[in-house]
Short mmCIF file of C-alpha atoms in Angstrom, two decimals:
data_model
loop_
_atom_site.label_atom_id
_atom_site.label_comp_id
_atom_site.label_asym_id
_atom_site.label_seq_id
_atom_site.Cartn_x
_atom_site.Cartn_y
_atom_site.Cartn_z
CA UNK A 27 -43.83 -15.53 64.87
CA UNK A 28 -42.90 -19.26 63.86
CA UNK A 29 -41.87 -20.38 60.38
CA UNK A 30 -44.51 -22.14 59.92
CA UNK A 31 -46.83 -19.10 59.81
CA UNK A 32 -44.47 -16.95 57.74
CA UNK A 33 -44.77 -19.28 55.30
CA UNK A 34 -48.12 -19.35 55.11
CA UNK A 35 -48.52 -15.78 54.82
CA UNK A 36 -49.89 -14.36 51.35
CA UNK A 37 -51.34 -17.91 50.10
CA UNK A 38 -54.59 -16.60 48.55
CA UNK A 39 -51.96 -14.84 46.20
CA UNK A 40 -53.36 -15.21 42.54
CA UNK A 41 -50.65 -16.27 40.39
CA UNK A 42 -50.24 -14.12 37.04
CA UNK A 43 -47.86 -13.11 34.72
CA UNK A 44 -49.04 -9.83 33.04
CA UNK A 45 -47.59 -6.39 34.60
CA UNK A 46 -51.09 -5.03 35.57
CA UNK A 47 -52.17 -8.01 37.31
CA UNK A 48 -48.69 -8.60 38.77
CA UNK A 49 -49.12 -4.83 40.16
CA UNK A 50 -49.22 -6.37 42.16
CA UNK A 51 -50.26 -9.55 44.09
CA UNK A 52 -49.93 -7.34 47.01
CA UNK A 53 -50.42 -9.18 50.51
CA UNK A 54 -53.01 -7.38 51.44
CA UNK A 55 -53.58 -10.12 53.90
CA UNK A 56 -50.57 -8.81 55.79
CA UNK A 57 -52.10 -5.18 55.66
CA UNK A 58 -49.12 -3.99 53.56
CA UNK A 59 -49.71 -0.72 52.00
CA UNK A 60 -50.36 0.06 48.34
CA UNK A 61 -46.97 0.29 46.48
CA UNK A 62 -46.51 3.90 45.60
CA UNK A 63 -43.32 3.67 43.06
CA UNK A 64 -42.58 0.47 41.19
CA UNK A 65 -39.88 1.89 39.02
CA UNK A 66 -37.19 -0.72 40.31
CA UNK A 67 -40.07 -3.66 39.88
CA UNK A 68 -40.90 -2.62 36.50
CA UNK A 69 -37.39 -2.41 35.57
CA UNK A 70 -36.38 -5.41 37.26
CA UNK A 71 -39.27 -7.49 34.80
CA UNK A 72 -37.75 -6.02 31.88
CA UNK A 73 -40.87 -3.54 31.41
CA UNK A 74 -40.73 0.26 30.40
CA UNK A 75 -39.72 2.89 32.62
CA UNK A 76 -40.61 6.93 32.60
CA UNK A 77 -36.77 6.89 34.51
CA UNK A 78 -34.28 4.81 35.48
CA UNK A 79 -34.61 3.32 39.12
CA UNK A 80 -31.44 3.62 41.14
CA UNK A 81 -30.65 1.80 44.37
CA UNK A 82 -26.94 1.12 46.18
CA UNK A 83 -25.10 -2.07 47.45
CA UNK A 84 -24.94 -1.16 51.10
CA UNK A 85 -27.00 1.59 51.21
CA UNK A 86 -27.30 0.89 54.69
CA UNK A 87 -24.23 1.18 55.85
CA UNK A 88 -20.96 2.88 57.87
CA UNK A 89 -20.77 5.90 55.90
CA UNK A 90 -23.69 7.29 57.19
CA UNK A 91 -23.59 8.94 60.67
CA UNK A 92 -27.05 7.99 62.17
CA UNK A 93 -25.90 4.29 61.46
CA UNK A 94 -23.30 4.43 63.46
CA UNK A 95 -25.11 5.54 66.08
CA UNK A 96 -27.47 2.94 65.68
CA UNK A 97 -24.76 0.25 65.71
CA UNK A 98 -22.72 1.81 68.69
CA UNK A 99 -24.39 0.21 71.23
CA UNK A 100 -25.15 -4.00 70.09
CA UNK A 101 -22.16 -6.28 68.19
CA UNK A 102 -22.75 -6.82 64.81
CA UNK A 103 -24.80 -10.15 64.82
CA UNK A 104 -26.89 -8.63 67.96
CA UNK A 105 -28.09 -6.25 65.42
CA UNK A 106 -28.95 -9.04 62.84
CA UNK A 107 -30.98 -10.54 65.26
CA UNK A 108 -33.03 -7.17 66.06
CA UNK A 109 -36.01 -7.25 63.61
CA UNK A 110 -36.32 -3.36 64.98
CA UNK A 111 -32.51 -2.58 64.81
CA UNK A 112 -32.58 -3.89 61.39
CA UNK A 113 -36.06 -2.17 60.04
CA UNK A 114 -34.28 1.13 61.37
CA UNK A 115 -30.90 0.84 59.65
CA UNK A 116 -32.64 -0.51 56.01
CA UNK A 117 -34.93 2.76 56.52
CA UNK A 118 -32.12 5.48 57.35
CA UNK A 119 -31.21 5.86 53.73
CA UNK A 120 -34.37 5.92 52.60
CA UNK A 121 -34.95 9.25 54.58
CA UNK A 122 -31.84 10.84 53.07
CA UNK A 123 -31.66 9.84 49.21
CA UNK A 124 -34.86 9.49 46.66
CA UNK A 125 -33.69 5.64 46.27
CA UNK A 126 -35.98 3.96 44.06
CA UNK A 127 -35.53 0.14 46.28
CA UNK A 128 -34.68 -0.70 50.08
CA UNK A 129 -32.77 -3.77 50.82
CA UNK A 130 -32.84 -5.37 54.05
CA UNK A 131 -30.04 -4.74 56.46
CA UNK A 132 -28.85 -8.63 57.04
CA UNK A 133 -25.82 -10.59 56.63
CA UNK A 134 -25.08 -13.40 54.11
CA UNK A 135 -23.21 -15.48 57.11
CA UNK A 136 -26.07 -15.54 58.70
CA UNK A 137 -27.09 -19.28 56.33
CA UNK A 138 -24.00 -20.67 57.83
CA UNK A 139 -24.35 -19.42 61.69
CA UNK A 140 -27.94 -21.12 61.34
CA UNK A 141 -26.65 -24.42 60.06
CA UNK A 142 -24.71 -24.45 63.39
CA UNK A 143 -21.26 -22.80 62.66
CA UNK A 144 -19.90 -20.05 64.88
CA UNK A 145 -19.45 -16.78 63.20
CA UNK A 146 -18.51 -13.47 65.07
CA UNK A 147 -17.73 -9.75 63.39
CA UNK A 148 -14.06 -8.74 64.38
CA UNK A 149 -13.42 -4.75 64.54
CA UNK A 150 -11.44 -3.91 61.83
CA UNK A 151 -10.98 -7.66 60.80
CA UNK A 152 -14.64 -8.79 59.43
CA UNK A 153 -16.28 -12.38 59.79
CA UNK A 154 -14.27 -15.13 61.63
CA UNK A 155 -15.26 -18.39 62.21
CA UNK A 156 -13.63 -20.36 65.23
CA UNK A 157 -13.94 -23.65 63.55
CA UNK A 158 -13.52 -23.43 60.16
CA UNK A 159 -14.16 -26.23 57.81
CA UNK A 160 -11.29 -28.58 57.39
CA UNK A 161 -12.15 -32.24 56.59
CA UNK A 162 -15.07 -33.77 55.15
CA UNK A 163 -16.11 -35.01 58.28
CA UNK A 164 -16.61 -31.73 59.69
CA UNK A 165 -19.26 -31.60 57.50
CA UNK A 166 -21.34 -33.40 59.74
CA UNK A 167 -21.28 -31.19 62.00
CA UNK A 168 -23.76 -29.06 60.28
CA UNK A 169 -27.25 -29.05 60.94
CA UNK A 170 -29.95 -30.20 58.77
CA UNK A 171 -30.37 -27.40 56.00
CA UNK A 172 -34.14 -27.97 56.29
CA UNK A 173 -34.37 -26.56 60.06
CA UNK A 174 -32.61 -23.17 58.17
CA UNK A 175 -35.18 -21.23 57.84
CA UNK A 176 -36.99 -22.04 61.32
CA UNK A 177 -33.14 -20.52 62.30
CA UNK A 178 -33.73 -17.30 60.84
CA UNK A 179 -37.14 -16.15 61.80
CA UNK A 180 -35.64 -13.35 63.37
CA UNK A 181 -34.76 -11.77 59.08
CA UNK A 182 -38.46 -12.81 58.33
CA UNK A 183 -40.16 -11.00 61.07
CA UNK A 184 -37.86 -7.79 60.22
CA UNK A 185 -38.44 -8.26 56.53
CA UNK A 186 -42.08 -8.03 57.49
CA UNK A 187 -41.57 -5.16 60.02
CA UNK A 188 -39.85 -2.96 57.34
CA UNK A 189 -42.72 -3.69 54.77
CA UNK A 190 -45.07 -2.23 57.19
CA UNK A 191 -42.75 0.83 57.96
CA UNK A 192 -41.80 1.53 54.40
CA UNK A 193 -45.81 2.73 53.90
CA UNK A 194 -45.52 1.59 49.97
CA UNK A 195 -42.63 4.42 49.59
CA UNK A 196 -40.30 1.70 47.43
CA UNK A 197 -39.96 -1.94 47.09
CA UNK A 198 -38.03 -3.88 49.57
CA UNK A 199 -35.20 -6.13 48.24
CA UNK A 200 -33.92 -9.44 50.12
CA UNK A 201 -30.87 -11.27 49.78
CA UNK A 202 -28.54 -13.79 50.35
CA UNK A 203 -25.33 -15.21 49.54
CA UNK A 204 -24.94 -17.53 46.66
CA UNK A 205 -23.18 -21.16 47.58
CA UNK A 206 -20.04 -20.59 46.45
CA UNK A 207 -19.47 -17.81 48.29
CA UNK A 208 -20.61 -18.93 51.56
CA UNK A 209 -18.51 -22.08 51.62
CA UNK A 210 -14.88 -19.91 50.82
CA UNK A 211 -16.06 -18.21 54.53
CA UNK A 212 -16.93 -21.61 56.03
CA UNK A 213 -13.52 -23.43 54.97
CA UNK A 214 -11.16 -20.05 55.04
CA UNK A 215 -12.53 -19.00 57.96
CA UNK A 216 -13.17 -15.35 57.31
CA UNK A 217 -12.15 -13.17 54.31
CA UNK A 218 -9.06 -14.35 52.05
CA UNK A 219 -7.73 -12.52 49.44
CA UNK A 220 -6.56 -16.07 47.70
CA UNK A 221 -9.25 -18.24 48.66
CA UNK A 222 -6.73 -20.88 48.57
CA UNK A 223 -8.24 -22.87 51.37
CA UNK A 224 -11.27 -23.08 49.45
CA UNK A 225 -10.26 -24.11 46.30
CA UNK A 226 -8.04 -26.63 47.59
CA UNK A 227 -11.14 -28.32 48.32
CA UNK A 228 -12.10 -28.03 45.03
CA UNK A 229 -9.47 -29.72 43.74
CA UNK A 230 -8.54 -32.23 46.21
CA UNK A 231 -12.50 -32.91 47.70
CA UNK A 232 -14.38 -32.32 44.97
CA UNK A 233 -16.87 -34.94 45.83
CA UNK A 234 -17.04 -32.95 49.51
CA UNK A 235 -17.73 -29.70 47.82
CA UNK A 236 -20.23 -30.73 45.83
CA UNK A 237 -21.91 -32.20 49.18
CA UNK A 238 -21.40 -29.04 50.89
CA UNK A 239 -22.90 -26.66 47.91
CA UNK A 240 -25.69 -28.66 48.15
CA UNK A 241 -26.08 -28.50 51.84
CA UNK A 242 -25.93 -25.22 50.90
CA UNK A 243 -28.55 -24.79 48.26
CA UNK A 244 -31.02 -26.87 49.99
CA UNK A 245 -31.03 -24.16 52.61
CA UNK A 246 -30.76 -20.84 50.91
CA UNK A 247 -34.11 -22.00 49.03
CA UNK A 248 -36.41 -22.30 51.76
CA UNK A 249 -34.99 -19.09 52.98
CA UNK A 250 -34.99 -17.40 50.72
CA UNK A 251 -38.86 -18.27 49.70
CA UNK A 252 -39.36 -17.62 53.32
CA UNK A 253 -37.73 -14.02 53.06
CA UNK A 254 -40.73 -13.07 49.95
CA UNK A 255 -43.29 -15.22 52.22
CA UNK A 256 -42.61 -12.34 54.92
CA UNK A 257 -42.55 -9.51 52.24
CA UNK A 258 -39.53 -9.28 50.16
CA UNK A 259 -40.37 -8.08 46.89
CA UNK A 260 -37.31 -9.10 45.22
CA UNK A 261 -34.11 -11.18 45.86
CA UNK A 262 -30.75 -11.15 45.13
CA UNK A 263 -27.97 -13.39 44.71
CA UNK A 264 -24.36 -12.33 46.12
CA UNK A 265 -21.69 -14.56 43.92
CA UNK A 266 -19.26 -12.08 45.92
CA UNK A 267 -16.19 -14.38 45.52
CA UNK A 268 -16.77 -15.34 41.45
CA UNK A 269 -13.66 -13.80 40.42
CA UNK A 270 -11.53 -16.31 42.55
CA UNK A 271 -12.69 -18.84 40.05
CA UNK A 272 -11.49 -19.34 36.39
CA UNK A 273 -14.24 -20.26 33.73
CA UNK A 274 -13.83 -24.22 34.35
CA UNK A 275 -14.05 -24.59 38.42
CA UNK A 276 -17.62 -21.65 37.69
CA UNK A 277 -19.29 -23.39 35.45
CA UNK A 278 -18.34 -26.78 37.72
CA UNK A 279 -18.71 -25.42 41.37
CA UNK A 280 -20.78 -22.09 41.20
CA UNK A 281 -23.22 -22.12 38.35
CA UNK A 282 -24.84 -24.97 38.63
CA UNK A 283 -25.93 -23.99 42.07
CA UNK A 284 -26.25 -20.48 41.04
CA UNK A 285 -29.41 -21.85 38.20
CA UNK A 286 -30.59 -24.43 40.96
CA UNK A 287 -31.49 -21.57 43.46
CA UNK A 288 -33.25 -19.71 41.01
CA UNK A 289 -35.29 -22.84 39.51
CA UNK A 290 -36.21 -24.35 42.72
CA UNK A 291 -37.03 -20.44 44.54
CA UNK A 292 -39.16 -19.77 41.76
CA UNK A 293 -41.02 -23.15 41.73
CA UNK A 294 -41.55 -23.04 44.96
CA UNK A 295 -42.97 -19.70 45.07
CA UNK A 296 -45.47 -20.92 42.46
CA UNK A 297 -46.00 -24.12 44.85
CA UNK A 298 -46.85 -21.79 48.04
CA UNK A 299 -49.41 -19.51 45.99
CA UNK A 300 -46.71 -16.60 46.60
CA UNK A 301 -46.31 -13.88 43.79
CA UNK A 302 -43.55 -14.39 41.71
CA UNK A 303 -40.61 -11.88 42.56
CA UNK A 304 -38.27 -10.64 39.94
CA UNK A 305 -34.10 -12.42 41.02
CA UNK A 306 -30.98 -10.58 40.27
CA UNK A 307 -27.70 -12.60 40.22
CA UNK A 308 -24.64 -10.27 41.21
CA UNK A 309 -21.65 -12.33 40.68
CA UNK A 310 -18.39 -9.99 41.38
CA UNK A 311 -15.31 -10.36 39.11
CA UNK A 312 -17.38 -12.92 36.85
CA UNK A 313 -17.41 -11.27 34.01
CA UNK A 314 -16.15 -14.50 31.81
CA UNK A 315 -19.53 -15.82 32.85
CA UNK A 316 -22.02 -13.47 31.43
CA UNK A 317 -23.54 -15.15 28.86
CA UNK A 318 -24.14 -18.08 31.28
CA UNK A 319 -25.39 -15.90 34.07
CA UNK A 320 -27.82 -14.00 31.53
CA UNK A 321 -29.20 -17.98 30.94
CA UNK A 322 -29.09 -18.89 34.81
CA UNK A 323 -33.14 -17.75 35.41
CA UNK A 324 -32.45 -14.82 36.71
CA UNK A 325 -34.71 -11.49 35.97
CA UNK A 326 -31.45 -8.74 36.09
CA UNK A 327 -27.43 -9.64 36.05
CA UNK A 328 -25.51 -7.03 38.52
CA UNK A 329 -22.16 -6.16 37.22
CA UNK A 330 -19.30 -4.72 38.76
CA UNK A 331 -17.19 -1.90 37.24
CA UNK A 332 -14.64 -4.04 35.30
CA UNK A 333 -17.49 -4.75 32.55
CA UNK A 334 -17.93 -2.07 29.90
CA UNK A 335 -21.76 -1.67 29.50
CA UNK A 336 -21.91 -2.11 25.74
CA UNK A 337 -20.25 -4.87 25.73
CA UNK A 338 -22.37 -6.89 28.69
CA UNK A 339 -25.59 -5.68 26.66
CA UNK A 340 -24.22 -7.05 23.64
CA UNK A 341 -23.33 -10.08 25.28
CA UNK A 342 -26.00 -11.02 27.33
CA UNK A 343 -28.77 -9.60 24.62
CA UNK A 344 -31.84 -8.05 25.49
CA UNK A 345 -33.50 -10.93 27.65
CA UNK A 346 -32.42 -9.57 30.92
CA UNK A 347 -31.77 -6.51 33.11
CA UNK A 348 -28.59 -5.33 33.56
CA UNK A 349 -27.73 -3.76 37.19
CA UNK A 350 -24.84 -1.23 38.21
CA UNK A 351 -22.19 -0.49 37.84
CA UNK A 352 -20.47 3.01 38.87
CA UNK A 353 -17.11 2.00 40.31
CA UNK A 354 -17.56 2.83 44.01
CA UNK A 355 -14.84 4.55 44.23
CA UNK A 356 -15.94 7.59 41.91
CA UNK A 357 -18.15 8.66 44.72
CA UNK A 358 -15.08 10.29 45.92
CA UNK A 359 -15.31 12.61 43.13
CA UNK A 360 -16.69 16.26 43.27
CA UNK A 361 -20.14 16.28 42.88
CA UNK A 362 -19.95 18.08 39.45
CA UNK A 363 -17.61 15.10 38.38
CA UNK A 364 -20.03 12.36 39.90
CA UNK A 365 -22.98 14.18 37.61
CA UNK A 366 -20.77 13.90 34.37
CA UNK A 367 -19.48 9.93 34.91
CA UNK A 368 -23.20 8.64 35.62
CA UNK A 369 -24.33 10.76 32.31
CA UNK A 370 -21.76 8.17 30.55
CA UNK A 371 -23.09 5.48 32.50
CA UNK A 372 -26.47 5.67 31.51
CA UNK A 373 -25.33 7.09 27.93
CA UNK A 374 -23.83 3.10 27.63
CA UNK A 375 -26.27 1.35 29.50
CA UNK A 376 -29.25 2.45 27.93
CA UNK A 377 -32.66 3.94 29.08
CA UNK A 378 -34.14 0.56 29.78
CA UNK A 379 -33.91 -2.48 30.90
CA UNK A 380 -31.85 -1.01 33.06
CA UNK A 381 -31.23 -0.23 36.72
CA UNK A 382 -28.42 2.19 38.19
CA UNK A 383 -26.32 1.11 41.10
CA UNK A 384 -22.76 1.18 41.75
CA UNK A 385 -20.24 -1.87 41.08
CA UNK A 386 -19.78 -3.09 44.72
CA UNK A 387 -21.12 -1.64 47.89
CA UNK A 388 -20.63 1.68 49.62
CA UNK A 389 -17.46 2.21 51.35
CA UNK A 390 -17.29 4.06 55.20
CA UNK A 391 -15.52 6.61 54.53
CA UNK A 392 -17.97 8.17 51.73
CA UNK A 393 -19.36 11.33 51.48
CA UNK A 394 -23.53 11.00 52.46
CA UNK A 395 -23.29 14.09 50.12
CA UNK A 396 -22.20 12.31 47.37
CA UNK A 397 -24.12 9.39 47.51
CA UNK A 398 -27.38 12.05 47.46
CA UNK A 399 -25.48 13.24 44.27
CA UNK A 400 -25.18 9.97 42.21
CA UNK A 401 -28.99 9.25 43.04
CA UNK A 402 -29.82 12.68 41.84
CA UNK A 403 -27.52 12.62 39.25
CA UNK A 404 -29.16 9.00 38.06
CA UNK A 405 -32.75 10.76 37.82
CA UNK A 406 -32.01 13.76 36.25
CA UNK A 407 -30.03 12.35 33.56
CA UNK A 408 -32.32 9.48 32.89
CA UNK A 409 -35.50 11.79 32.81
CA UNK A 410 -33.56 13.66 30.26
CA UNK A 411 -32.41 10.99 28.06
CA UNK A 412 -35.87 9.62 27.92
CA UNK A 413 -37.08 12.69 26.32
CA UNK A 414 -33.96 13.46 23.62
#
């Protein structure tokens, strides 16, 4: 299916605010079914909740044994290109764990291979890029960031796929990575623990960076609209690589970019007769930037497991969401252990406004077991809480 369709899809969409109305401007054009559990939605927009929704970073992922299987047989970005291979993986957990959202199996790099940079997924390495970023002349070498989204039809069509297949069992969740982010992989040329590359740019091409970050944010927003256009019910933000930057290069280099995504997404939603979808802004390790985050137009702040939850609710006040944040590591924990550290969890976070997930993503060597635990464990508890 072109672009041009996708976007199209859903127009006679009736714009509207209030929870019973927004419950929701289902395309029923599209034939989607009738959502059965809105828990995560209805969190997500800051409304009341008989439990608290859970949901994990990388719920599709290594750890789990039929994924592997899956994978064996196609290279990483083969699979990112397989609307079926990708509707499959983002459904696996789903079968396993009473997970309250699915979130489309895709990659974040996927913005940069479609504004014409090579990216391929080393074995035990992760993303490399041939031909990194180095001048700002090689920044002409990217492609237009308006022809993105034509790019990456392959995400919409499995986006819609999965919608379908999902039968109205839980939302579906689409992503993408924020600016920032994607520009430390386009200039470092894969992962960097210093980012040093990167921020040399920042401080010796500032004028550069700026024009790539917006090369950047003029494609994630098409994309991004194109991703809810196809059936995405929500979106969020990855700021994975926040904590490489102090409080003066973030507020200079990330969050304005961070707040334009969200203003032009949502105004272009409106634009398109689309439903508005609720955002949520994870931005790892940026924990001096709460406040700002809270005030950056997005519906729900992720937070990683270096934030105490009192203290983000008292900083970021009750305007938002708050999202996470069980370190990932404690999924290595007995089961009994798991049970007792997400009571505390939800003891500090609150019963609402409020949705449980863990601080980063799932790690491959974790127990499926486990994982069925801390979703269990989020339930029960929450259920419980509600009533005392």
């Amino acid at each position: 299916m072109e672009q041009g369709s996708k976007m199209s899809l859903g127009r006679n969409f009736r714009i509207s605010k209030p929870s019973e109305e927004r419950k929701f401007l289902m395309p029923r054009s599209q034939g989607f079914p009738e959502l059965k559990n809105d828990t995560f939605l209805r969190a997500a927009w800051g409304e009341d909740t008989d439990y608290t929704p859970v949901w994990c970073m990388r719920q599709a992922g290594r750890y789990l044994p039929e994924f592997r299987e899956t994978r064996a047989a196609q290279d990483f970005f083969s699979t990112c290109r397989s609307p079926e291979a990708c509707c499959e993986l983002t459904l696996q957990p789903l079968r396993r764990f009473p997970l309250d959202a699915a979130i489309i199996f895709s990659d974040i790099l996927v913005v940069p291979q479609a504004l014409g940079m090579e990216v391929t997924m080393v074995p035990g390495k992760g993303p490399s890029f041939p031909e990194p970023l180095r001048e700002e002349r090689d920044l002409e070498r990217l492609r237009d960031p308006a022809s993105v989204a034509s790019e990456l039809g392959y995400v919409f069509q499995a986006i819609t796929l999965t919608r379908q297949r999902l039968a109205g069992r839980v939302p579906l969740i689409g992503f993408a990575g924020a600016p920032w982010t994607l520009m430390t992989y386009m200039i470092e040329g894969g992962s960097s623990s210093t980012m040093a590359q990167a921020k040399r740019w920042l401080y010796q091409k500032p004028q550069a960076s700026h024009q790539l970050l917006h090369i950047l944010t003029d494609a994630l927003v098409p994309y991004l609209v194109g991703q809810v256009a196809a059936g995405a019910q929500a979106l969020q933000l990855f700021e994975s690589h926040a904590g490489h930057l102090g409080p003066q290069l973030f507020s200079q280099f990330a969050l304005p970019y961070i707040r334009d995504v969200s203003k032009r997404v949502k105004a272009r939603l409106q634009e398109a007769g689309l439903a508005p979808v609720p955002m949520i802004i994870f931005a790892k390790d940026g924990h001096f930037a709460l406040e700002e985050l809270a005030q950056a137009g997005y519906e729900v702040v992720g937070l990683d497991w270096t934030v105490a939850p009192e203290k983000a609710r008292e900083r970021v006040g009750k305007t938002v969401t708050l999202q996470g944040n069980l370190d990932p590591c404690a999924l290595y924990a007995s089961e009994e252990e798991i049970g007792q550290l997400v009571q505390q969890m939800l003891d500090d976070f609150g019963p609402q406004r409020y949705i449980a997930n863990l601080g980063h993503g799932l790690y491959p060597d974790m127990d499926p077991e486990h994982v069925g635990a801390f979703v269990d464990a989020v339930h029960r508890h929450s259920r419980l809480l509600r009533q005392n």
